[in-house]
GROMACS .gro file of C-alpha atoms in nm:
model
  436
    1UNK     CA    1  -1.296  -1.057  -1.789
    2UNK     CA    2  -1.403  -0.681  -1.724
    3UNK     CA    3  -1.252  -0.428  -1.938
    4UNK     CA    4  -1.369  -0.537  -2.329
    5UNK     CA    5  -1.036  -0.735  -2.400
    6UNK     CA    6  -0.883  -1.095  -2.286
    7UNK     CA    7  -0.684  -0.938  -1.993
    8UNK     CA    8  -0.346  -1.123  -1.814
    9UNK     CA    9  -0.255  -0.956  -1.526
   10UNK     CA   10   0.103  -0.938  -1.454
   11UNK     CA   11   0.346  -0.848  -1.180
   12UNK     CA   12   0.707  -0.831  -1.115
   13UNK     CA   13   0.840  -1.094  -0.904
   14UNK     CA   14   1.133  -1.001  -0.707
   15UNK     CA   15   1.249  -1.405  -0.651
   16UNK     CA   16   1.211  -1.502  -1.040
   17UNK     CA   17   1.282  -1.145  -1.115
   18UNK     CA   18   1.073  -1.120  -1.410
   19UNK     CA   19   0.687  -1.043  -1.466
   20UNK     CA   20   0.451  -1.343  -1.401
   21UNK     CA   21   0.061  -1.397  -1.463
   22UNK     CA   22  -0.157  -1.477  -1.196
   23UNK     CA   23  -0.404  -1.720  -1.230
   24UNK     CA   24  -0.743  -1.639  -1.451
   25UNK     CA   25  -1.005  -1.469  -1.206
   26UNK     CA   26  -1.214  -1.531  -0.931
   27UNK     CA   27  -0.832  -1.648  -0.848
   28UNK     CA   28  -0.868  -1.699  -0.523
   29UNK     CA   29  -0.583  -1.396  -0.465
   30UNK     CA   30  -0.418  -1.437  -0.112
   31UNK     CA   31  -0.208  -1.115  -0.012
   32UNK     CA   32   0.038  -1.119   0.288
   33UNK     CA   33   0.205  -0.790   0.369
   34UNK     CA   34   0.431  -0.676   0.576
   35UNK     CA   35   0.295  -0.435   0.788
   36UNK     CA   36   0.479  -0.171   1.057
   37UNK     CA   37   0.695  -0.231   1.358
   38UNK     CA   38   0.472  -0.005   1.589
   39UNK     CA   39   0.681   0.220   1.860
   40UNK     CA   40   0.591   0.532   1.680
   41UNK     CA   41   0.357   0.690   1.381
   42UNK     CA   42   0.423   0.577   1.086
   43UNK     CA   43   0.635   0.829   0.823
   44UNK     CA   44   0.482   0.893   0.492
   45UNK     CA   45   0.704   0.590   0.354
   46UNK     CA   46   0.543   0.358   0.547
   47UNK     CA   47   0.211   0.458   0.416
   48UNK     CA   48   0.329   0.362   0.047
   49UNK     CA   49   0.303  -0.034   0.077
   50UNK     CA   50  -0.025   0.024   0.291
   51UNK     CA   51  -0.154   0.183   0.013
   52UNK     CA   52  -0.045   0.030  -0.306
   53UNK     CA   53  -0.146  -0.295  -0.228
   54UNK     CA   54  -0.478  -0.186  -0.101
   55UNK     CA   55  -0.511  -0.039  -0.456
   56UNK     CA   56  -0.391  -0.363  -0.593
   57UNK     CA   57  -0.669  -0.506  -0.443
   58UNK     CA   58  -0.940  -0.282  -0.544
   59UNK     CA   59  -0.812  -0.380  -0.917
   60UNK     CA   60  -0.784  -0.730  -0.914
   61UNK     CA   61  -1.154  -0.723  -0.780
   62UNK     CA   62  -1.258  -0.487  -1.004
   63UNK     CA   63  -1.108  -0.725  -1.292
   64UNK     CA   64  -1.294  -1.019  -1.148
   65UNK     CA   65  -1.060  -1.141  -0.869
   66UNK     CA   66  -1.165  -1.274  -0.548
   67UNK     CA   67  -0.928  -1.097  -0.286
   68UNK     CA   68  -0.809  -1.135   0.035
   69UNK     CA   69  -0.542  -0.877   0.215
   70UNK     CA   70  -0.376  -0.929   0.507
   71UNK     CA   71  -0.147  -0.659   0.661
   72UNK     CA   72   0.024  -0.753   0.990
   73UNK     CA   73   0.108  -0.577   1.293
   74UNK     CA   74   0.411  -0.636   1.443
   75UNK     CA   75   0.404  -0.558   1.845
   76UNK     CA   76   0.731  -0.788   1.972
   77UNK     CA   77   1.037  -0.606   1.847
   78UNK     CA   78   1.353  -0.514   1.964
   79UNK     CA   79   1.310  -0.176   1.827
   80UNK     CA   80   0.950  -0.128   2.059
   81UNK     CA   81   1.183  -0.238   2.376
   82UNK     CA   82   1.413   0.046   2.304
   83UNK     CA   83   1.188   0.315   2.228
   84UNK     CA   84   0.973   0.256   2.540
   85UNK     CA   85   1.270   0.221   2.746
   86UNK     CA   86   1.355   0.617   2.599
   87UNK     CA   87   1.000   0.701   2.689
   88UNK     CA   88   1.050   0.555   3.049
   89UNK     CA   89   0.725   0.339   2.927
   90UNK     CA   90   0.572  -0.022   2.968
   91UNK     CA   91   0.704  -0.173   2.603
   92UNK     CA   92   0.292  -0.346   2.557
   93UNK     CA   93   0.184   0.002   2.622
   94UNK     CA   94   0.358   0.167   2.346
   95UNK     CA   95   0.301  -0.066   2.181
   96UNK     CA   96  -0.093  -0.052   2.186
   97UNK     CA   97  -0.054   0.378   2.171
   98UNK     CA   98   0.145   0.339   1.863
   99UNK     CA   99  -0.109   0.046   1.713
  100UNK     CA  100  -0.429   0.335   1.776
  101UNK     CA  101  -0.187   0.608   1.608
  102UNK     CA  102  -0.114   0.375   1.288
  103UNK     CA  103  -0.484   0.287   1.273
  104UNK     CA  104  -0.613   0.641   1.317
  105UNK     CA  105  -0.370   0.751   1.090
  106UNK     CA  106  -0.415   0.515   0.807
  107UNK     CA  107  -0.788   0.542   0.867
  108UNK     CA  108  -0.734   0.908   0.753
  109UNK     CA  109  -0.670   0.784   0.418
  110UNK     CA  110  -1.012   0.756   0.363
  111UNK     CA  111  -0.934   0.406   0.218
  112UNK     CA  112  -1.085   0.084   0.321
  113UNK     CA  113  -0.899  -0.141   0.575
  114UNK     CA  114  -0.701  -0.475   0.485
  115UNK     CA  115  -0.948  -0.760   0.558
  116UNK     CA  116  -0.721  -0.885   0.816
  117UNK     CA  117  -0.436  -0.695   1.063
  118UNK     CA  118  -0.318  -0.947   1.285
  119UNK     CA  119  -0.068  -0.884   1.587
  120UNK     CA  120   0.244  -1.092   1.649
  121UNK     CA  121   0.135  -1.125   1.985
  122UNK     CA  122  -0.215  -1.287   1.931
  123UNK     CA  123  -0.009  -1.549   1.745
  124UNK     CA  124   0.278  -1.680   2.025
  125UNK     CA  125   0.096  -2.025   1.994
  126UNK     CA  126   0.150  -2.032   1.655
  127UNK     CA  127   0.499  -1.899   1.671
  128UNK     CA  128   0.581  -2.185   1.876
  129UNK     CA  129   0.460  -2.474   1.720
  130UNK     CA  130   0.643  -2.370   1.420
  131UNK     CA  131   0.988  -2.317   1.580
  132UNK     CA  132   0.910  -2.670   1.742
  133UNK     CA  133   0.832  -2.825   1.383
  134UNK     CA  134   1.184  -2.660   1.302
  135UNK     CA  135   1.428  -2.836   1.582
  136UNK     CA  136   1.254  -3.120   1.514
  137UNK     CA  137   1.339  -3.096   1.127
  138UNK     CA  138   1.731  -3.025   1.262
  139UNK     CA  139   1.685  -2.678   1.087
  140UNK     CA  140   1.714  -2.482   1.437
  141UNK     CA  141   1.849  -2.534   1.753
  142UNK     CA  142   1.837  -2.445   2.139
  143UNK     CA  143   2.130  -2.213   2.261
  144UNK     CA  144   2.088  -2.070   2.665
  145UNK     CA  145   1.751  -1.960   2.631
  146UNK     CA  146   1.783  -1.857   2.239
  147UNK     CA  147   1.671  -2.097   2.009
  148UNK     CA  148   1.851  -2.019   1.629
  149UNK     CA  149   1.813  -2.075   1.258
  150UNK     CA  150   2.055  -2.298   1.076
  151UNK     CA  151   2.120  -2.106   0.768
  152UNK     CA  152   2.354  -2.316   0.652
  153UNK     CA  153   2.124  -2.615   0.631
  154UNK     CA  154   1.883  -2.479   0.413
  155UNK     CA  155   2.041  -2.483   0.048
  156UNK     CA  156   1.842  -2.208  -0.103
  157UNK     CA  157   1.921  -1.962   0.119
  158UNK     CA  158   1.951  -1.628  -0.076
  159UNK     CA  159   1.774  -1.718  -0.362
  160UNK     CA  160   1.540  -1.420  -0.291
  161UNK     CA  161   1.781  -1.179  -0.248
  162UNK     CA  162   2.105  -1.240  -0.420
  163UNK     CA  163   2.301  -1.267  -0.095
  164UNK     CA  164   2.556  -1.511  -0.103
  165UNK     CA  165   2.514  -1.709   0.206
  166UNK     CA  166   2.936  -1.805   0.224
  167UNK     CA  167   3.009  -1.387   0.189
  168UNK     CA  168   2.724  -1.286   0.485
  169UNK     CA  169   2.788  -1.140   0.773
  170UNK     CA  170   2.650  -1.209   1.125
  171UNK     CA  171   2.266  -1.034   1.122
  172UNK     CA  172   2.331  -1.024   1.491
  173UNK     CA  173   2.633  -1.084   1.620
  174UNK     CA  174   2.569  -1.334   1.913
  175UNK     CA  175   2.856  -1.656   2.111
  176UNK     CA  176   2.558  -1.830   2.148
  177UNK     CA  177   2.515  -1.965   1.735
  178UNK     CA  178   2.648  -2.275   1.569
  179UNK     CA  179   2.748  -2.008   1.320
  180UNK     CA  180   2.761  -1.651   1.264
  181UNK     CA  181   2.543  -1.652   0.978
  182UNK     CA  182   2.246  -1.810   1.197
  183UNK     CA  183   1.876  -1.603   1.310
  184UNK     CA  184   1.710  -1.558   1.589
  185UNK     CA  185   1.377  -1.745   1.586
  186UNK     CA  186   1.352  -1.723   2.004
  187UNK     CA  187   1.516  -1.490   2.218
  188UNK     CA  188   1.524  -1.554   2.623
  189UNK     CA  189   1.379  -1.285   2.826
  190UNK     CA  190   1.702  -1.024   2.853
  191UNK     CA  191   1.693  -0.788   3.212
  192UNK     CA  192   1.574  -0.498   3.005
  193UNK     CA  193   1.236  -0.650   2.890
  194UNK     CA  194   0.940  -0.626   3.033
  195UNK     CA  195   0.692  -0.872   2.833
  196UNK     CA  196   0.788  -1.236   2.816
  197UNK     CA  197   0.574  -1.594   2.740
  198UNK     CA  198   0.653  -1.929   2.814
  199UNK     CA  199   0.789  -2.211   2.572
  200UNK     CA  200   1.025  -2.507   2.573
  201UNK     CA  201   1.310  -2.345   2.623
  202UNK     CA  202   1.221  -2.088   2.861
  203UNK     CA  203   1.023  -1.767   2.887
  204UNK     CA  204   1.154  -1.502   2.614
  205UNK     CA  205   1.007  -1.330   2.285
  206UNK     CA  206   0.994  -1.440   1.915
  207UNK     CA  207   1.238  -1.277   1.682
  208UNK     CA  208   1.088  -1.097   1.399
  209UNK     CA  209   1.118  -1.318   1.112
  210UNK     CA  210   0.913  -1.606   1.250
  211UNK     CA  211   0.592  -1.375   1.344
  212UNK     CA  212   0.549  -1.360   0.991
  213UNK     CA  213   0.633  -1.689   0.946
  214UNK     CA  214   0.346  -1.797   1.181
  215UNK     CA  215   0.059  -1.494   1.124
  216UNK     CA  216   0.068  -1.596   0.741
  217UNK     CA  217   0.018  -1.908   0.805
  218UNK     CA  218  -0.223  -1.842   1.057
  219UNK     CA  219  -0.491  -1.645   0.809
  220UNK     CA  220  -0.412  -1.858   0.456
  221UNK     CA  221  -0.224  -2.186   0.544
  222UNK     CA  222   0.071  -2.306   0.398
  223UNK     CA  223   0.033  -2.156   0.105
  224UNK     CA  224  -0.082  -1.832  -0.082
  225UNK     CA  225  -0.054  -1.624  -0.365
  226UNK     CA  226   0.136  -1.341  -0.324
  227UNK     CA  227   0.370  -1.170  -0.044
  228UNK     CA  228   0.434  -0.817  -0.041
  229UNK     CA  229   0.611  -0.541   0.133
  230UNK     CA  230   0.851  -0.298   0.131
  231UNK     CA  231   1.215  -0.351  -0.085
  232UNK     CA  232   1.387  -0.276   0.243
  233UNK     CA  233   1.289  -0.570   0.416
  234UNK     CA  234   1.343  -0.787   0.120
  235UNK     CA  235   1.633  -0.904   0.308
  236UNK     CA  236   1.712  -1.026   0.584
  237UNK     CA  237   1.325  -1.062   0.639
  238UNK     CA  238   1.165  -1.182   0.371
  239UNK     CA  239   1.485  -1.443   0.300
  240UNK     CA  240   1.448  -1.601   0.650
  241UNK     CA  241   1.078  -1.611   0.591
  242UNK     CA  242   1.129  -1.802   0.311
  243UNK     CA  243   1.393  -2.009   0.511
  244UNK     CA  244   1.134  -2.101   0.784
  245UNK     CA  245   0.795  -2.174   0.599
  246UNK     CA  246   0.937  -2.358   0.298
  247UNK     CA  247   1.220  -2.559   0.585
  248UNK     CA  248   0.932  -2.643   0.766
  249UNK     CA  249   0.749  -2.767   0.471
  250UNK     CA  250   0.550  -2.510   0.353
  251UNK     CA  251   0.537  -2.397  -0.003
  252UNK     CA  252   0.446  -2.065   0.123
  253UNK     CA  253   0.444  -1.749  -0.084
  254UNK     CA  254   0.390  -1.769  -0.503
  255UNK     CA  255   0.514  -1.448  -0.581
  256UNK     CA  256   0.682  -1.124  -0.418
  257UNK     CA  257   0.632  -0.792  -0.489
  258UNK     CA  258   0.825  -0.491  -0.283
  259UNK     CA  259   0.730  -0.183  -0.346
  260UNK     CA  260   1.047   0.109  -0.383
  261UNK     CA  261   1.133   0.333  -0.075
  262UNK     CA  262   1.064   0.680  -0.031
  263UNK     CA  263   1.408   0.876   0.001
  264UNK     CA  264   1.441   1.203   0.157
  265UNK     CA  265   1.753   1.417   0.037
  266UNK     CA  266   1.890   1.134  -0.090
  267UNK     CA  267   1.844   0.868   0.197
  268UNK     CA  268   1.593   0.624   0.250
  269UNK     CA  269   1.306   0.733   0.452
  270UNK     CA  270   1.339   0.561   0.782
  271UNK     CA  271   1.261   0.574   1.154
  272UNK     CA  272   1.615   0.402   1.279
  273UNK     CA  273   1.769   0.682   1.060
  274UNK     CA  274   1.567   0.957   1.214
  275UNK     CA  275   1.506   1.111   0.857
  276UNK     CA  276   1.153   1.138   0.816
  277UNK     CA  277   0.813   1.272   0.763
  278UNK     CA  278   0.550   1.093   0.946
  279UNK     CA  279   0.171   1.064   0.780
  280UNK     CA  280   0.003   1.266   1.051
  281UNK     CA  281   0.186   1.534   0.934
  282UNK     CA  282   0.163   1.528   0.569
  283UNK     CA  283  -0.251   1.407   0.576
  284UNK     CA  284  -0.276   1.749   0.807
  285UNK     CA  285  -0.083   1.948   0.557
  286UNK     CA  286  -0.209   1.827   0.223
  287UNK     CA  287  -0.443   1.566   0.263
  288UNK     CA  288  -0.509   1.225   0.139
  289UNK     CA  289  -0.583   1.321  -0.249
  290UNK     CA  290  -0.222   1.447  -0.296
  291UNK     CA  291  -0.100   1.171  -0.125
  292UNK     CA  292  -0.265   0.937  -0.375
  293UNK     CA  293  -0.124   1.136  -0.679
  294UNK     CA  294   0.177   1.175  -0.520
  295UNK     CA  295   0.195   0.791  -0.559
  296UNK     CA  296   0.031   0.766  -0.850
  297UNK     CA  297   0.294   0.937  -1.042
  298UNK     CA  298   0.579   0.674  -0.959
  299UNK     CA  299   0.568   0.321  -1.086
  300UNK     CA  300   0.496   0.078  -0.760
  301UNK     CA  301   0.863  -0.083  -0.775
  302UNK     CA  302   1.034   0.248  -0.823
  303UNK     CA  303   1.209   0.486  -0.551
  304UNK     CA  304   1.055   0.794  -0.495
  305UNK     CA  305   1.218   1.112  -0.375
  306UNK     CA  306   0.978   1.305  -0.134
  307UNK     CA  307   0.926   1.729  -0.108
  308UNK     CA  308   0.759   1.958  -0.046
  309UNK     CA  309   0.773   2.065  -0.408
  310UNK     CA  310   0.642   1.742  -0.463
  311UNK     CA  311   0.341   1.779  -0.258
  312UNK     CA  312   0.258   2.097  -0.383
  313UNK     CA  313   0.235   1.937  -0.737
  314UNK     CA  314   0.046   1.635  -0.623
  315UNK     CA  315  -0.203   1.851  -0.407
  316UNK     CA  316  -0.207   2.096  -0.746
  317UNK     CA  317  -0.290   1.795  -0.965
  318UNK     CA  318  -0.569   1.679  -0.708
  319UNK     CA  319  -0.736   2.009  -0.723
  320UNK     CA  320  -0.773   1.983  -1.132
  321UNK     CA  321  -0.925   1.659  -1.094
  322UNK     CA  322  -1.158   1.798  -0.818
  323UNK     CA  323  -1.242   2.097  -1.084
  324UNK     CA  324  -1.283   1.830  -1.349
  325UNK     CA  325  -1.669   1.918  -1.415
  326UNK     CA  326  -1.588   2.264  -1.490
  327UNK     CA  327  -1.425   2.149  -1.790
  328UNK     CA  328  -1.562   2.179  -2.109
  329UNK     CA  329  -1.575   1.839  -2.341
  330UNK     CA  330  -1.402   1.905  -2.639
  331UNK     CA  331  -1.516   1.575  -2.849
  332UNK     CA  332  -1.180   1.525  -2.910
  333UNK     CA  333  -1.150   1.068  -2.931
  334UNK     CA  334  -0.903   0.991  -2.642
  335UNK     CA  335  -0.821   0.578  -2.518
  336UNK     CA  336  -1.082   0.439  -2.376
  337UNK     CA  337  -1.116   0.218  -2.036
  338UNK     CA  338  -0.941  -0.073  -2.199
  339UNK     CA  339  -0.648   0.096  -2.247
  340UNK     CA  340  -0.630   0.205  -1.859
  341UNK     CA  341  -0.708  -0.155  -1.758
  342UNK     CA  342  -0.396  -0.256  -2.027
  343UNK     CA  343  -0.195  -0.037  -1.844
  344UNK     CA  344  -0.269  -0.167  -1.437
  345UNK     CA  345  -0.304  -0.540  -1.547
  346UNK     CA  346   0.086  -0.488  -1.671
  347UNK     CA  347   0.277  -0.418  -1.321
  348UNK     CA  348  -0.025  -0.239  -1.226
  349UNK     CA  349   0.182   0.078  -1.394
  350UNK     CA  350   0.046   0.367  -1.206
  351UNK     CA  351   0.159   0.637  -1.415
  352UNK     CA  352   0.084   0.528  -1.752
  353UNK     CA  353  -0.300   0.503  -1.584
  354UNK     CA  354  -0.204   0.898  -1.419
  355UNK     CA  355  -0.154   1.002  -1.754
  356UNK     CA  356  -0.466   0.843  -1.889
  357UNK     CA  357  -0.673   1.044  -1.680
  358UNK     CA  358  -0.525   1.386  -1.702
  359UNK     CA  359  -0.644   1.302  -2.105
  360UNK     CA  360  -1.002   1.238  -2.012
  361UNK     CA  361  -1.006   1.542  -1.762
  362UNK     CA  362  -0.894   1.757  -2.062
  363UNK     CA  363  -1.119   1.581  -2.305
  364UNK     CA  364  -1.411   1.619  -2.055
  365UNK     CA  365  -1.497   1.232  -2.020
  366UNK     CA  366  -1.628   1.226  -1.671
  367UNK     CA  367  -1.777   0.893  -1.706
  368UNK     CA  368  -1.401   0.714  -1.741
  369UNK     CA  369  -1.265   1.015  -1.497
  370UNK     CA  370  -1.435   1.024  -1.213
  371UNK     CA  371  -1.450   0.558  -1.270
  372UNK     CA  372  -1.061   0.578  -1.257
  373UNK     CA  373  -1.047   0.815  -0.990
  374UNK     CA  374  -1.310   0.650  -0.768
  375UNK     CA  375  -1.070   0.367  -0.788
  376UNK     CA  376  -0.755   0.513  -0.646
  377UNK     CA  377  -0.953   0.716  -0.354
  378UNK     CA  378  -1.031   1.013  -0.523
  379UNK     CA  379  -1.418   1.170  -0.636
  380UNK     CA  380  -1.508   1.433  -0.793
  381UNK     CA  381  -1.731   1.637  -0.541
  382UNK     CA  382  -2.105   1.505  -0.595
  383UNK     CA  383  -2.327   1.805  -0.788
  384UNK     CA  384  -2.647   1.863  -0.653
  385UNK     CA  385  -2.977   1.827  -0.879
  386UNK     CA  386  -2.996   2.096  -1.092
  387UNK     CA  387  -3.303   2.351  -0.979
  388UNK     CA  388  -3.606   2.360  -1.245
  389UNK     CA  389  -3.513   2.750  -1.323
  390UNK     CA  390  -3.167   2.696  -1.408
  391UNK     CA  391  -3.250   2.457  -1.682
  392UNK     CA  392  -3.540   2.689  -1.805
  393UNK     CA  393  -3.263   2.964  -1.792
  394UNK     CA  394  -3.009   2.777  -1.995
  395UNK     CA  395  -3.248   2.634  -2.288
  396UNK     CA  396  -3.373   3.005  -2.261
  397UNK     CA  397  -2.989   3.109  -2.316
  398UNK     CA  398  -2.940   2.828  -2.576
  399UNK     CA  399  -3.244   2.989  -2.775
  400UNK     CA  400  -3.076   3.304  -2.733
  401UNK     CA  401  -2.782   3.230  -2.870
  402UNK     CA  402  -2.929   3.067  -3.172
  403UNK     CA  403  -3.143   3.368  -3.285
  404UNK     CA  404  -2.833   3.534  -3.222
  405UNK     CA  405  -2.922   3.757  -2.972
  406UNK     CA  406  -2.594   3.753  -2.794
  407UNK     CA  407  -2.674   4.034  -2.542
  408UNK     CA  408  -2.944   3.859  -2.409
  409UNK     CA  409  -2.780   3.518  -2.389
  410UNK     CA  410  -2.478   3.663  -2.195
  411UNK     CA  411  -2.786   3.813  -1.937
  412UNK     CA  412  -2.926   3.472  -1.902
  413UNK     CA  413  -2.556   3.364  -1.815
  414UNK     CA  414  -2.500   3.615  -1.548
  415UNK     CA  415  -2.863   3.487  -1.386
  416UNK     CA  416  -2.753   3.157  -1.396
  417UNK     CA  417  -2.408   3.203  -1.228
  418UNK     CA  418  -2.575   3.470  -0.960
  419UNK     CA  419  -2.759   3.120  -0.886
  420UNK     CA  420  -2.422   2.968  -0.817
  421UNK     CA  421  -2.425   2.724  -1.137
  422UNK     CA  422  -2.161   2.785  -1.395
  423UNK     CA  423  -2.296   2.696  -1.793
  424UNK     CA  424  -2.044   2.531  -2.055
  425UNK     CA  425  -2.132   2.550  -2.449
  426UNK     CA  426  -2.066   2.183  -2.604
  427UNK     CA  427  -2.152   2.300  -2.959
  428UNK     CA  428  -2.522   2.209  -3.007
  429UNK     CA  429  -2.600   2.140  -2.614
  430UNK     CA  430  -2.446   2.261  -2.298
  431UNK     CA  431  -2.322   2.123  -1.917
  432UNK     CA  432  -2.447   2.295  -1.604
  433UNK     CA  433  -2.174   2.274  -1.329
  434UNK     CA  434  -2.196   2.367  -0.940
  435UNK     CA  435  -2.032   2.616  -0.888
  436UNK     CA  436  -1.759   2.551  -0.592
   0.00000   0.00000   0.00000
């Protein structure tokens, strides 16, 4: 293992709900997450799971993991029919517009990509065949068109969640189910829809759960390591996943992890609640490096409330670290990289690694700085090579200073800043600095 100490790297997982080691490295490490529903940009929420589990990533390879992310798109949704009905739009249309603005966006970040974003649509074969597999199994049926979960046949409904199955309500209330409790896995084309495909029971759409269903097992199989996404979705979605892959005979997911929701005066961020903050507008306002310490600074599986205050901190944080090599080491010990890889291989704790850093920046290690920061998406500007007569000016201001001829070393200074470099006394050697 990387890092100088025999590392286990836990995570929370919200079915067992309690932390759980993944297997020793190279793993394999399998990561399905839920990506967006696309009928509009994405809010600054949205842009937390995206984020954290790319960063998840980048850790477990950096501990010695061989990693795989997936991040679907989902393009067949109820919500996309509405929205481009609003716009007076073809539904595929906005659906592709609002697929370009999510990628743009996200590309903004400056991170890289997941290694895989597929779209429900490239996957109705798929989504199919596994509804089939289900009737077949007596775990779904056909209903005018519809074809329907039977929740009540699958024991461990819940499990996931908590929810009671005999206290649920109808997820969508419908005279066509067995039984109120029942899910949509095929919907028949309605007057109002504009895209349909053809299957057994007629042409119509998927619902939502099953894409997933079907585009996870699509990229790993019937079986993987870990399934992510936001705590918001944790149910109904991620329960009737669940209820589909593991009915059909799947083992499916190892572990979940869902990241907390953003909240904005109180609420959770979201886009059926019209309270939010989309990324476009917070990358143009503050940028992707108080973003990422804007993150940073909450634990993964917490809620976190969003501001403006809050931005202006994160963005005023991300400007000391981008200073960091005008600091001056003091020599004072602080933890070393062992610690900080203690702290992400338990929950990948974010904060208690934030905090880490902010000691080396004052301490002046820019070796384990700029490492940890290089991680997350942030860099200390590059510094250009220093010119020949800067150095000849600072040993000449170093041999100033130590025949105590102060007025002449504080000369020498002056030269050397008018050259745009800025010199910091370590006690017995020195640091020349661009100065930005």
């Amino acid at each position: 293992m990387r890092g100088g100490y025999n590392a286990r790297v836990l995570l929370y997982d919200s079915l067992t709900r309690q932390k759980v080691e993944l297997p020793p490295p190279p793993g394999p490490i399998r990561m399905y997450v839920c990506g967006p529903t696309v009928y509009q940009r994405i809010h600054i929420g949205n842009a937390r799971p995206y984020i954290v589990f790319i960063w998840l990533k980048r850790w477990l390879v950096e501990q010695g993991y061989d990693v795989k992310l997936v991040e679907n798109i989902t393009d067949i949704n109820d919500k996309i029919y509405a929205a481009a009905a609003q716009r007076k739009t073809g539904s595929a249309e906005l659906a592709a517009e609002a697929a370009r603005w999510y990628i743009e966006d996200t590309d903004e970040l400056g991170l890289e990509r997941p290694d895989a974003e597929p779209l429900a649509t490239e996957t109705i074969p798929e989504i199919v065949a596994l509804i089939e597999e289900l009737v077949e199994r007596g775990l779904a049926y056909e209903s005018s068109g519809d074809v329907y979960y039977r929740v009540a046949a699958f024991p461990a409904y819940g499990r996931l969640s908590g929810a009671d199955p005999d206290e649920m309500v109808a997820q969508e209330p419908s005279d066509l189910k067995e039984d109120p409790r029942d899910f949509a896995l095929w919907k028949a084309t309605k007057a109002h829809e504009d895209t349909s495909w053809d299957s057994p029971w007629g042409k119509g759409r998927p619902g939502w759960h099953i894409e997933c269903s079907a585009m996870a097992e699509k990229c790993f199989g019937p079986e993987f390591e870990l399934h992510g996404g936001g705590l918001d979705i944790r149910f109904p979605h991620h329960e009737n996943e669940i209820a589909q892959s593991q009915g059909a005979g799947r083992p499916f997911a190892h572990l979940w992890a869902h990241n907390g929701m953003l909240q904005l005066d109180q609420e959770k961020m979201s886009k059926s609640l019209g309270n939010i903050v989309s990324l476009r507008e917070v990358l143009d306002e503050y940028g992707p490096e108080a973003i990422f310490v804007y993150f940073l600074g909450a634990h993964w599986r917490s809620p976190i409330d969003y501001s403006g205050e809050a931005m202006e901190a994160a963005r005023a944080v991300a400007d000391d670290f981008r200073n960091a090599r005008r600091v001056v080491g003091t020599g004072v010990p602080v933890p070393g990289w062992d610690v900080f890889s203690a702290a992400l291989d338990d929950d990948f704790n974010t904060p208690a690694a934030l905090a880490l850093m902010h000691e080396w920046r004052a301490a002046g290690r820019l070796d384990l700085l700029f490492k940890a920061l290089l991680l997350f998406g942030l860099e200390l500007p590059s510094q250009p090579d220093i010119p020949p007569e800067v150095l000849q000016l600072a040993d000449a201001r170093v041999a100033a200073r130590e025949a105590r001829n102060f007025e002449e070393a504080d000369r020498l200074r002056a030269e050397i800043e008018a050259l745009g470099w800025e010199m910091q006394d370590l006690g017995g050697s020195y640091r020349l600095v661009a100065r930005v």
